[in-house]
Short mmCIF file of C-alpha atoms in Angstrom, two decimals:
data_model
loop_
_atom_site.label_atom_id
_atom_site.label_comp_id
_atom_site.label_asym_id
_atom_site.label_seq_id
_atom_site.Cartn_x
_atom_site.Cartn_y
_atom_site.Cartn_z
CA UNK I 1 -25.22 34.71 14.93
CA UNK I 2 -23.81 34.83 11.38
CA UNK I 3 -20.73 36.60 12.30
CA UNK I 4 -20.39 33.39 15.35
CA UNK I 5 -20.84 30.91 12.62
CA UNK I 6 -18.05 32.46 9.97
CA UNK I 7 -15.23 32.31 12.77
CA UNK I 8 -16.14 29.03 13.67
CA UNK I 9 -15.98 28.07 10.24
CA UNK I 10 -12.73 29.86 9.36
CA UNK I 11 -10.96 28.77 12.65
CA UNK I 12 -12.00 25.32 11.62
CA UNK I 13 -10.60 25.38 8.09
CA UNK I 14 -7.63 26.87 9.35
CA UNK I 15 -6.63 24.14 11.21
CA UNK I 16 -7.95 21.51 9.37
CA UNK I 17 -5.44 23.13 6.54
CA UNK I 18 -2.40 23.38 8.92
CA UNK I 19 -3.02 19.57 10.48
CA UNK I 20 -2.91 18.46 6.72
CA UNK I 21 0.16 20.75 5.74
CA UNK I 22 1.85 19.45 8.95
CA UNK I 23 1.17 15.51 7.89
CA UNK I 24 2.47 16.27 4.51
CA UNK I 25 5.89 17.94 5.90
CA UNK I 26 5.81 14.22 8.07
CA UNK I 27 5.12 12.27 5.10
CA UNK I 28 8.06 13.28 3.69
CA UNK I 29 10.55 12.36 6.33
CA UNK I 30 8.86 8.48 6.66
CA UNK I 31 10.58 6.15 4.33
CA UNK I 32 9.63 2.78 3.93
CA UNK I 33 12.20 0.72 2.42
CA UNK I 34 10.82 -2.18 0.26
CA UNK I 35 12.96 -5.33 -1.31
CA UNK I 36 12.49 -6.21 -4.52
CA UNK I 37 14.40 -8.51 -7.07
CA UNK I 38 14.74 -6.85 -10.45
CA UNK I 39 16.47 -7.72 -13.43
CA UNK I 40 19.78 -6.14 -14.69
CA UNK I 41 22.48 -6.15 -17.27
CA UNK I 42 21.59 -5.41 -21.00
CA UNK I 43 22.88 -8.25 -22.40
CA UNK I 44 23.09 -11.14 -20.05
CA UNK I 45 20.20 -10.75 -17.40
CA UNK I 46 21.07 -10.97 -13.79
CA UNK I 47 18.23 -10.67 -11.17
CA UNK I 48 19.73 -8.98 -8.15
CA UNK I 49 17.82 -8.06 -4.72
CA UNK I 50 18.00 -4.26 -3.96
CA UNK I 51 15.95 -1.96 -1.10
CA UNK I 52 14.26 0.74 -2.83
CA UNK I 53 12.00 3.24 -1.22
CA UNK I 54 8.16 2.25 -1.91
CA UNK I 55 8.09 5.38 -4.32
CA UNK I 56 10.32 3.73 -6.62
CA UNK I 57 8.43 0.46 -7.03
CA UNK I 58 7.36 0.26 -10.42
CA UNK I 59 5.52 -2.76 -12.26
CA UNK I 60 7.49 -6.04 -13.34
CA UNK I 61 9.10 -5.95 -9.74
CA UNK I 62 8.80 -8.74 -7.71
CA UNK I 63 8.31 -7.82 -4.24
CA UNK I 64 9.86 -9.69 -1.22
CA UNK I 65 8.08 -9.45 1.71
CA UNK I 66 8.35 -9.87 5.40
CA UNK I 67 6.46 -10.18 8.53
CA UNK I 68 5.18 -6.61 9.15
CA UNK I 69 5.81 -5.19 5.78
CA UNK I 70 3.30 -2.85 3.97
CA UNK I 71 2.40 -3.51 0.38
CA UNK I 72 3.42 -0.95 -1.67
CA UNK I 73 0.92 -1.40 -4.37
CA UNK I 74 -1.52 -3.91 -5.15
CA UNK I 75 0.27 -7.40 -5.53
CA UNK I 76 -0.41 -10.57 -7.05
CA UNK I 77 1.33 -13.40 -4.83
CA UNK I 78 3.70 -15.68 -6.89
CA UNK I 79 4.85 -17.44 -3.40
CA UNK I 80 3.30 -17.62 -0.43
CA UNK I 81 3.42 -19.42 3.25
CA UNK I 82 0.83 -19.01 5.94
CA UNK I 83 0.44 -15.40 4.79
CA UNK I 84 -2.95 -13.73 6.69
CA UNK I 85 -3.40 -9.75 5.72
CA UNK I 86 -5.85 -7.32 7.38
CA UNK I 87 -8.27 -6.02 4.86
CA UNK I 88 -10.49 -3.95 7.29
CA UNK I 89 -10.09 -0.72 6.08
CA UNK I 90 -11.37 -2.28 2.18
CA UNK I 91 -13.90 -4.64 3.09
CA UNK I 92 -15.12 -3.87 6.48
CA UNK I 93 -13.86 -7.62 8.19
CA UNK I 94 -12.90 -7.11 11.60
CA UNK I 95 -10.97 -10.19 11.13
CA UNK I 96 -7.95 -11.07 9.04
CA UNK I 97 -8.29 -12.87 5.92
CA UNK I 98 -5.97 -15.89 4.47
CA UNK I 99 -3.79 -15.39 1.14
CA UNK I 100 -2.46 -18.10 -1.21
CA UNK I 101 -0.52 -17.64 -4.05
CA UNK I 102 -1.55 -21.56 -5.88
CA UNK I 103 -5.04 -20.43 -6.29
CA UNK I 104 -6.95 -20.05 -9.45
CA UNK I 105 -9.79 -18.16 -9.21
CA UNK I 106 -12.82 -17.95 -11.93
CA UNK I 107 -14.19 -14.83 -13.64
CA UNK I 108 -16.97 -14.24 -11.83
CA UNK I 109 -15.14 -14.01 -8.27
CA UNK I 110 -15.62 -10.44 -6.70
CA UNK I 111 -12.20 -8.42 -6.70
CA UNK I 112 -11.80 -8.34 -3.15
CA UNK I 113 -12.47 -11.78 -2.21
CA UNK I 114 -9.81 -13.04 -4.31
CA UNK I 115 -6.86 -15.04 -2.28
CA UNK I 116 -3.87 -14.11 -4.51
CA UNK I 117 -4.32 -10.68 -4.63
CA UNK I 118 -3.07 -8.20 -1.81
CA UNK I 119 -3.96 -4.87 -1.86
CA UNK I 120 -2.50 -1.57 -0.93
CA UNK I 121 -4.39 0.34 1.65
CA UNK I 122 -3.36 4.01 2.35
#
């Protein structure tokens, strides 16, 4: 009976560690292209639109989204219209949930009820 429940066990962890080695192999072929408006120049400051891969998002970017995008980080909305975000996977809602970036929101408001913050889920 012991000898029945190793294999099991070691069949089982050896596919569970191939299925994850195989999504990491896919992981690295998906690319999702994100545009963002960043500043350039050293002296005189331009701000130019670029596509950069979500990787290469770092903080001070502003983000330009569009219908169907993923976030590639958490986000704080500067401008927003008619903008409605599924949070399921974070909060457990089965339906989606309204965001507004002209919203100030006190202390005491839980982190993920607030409307002018997006958040990445992965």
């Amino acid at each position: 009976m012991l000898s029945l429940v190793f294999i099991s066990v070691s069949f089982r962890f050896y596919q569970e560690y191939s299925s994850s080695k195989a999504a990491m192999k896919l992981s690295e072929f998906v690319r999702c292209p994100v545009k963002v408006q960043r500043c350039a120049g050293r002296f005189v400051q331009n701000e130019i639109i670029v596509q950069v891969d979500q990787r290469d998002v770092v903080s001070g970017d502003i983000v330009i989204f569009e219908p169907g995008d993923l976030f590639p980080g958490d986000v704080r909305l500067l401008s927003s219209k008619q903008l409605v975000v599924s949070q399921s996977s974070l909060t457990g809602e089965s339906w989606a949930t309204e965001k507004t970036a002209d919203v100030r929101e006190e202390q005491s408001t839980p982190l993920l009820d607030l409307r002018n913050i997006c958040f990445m889920v992965s």
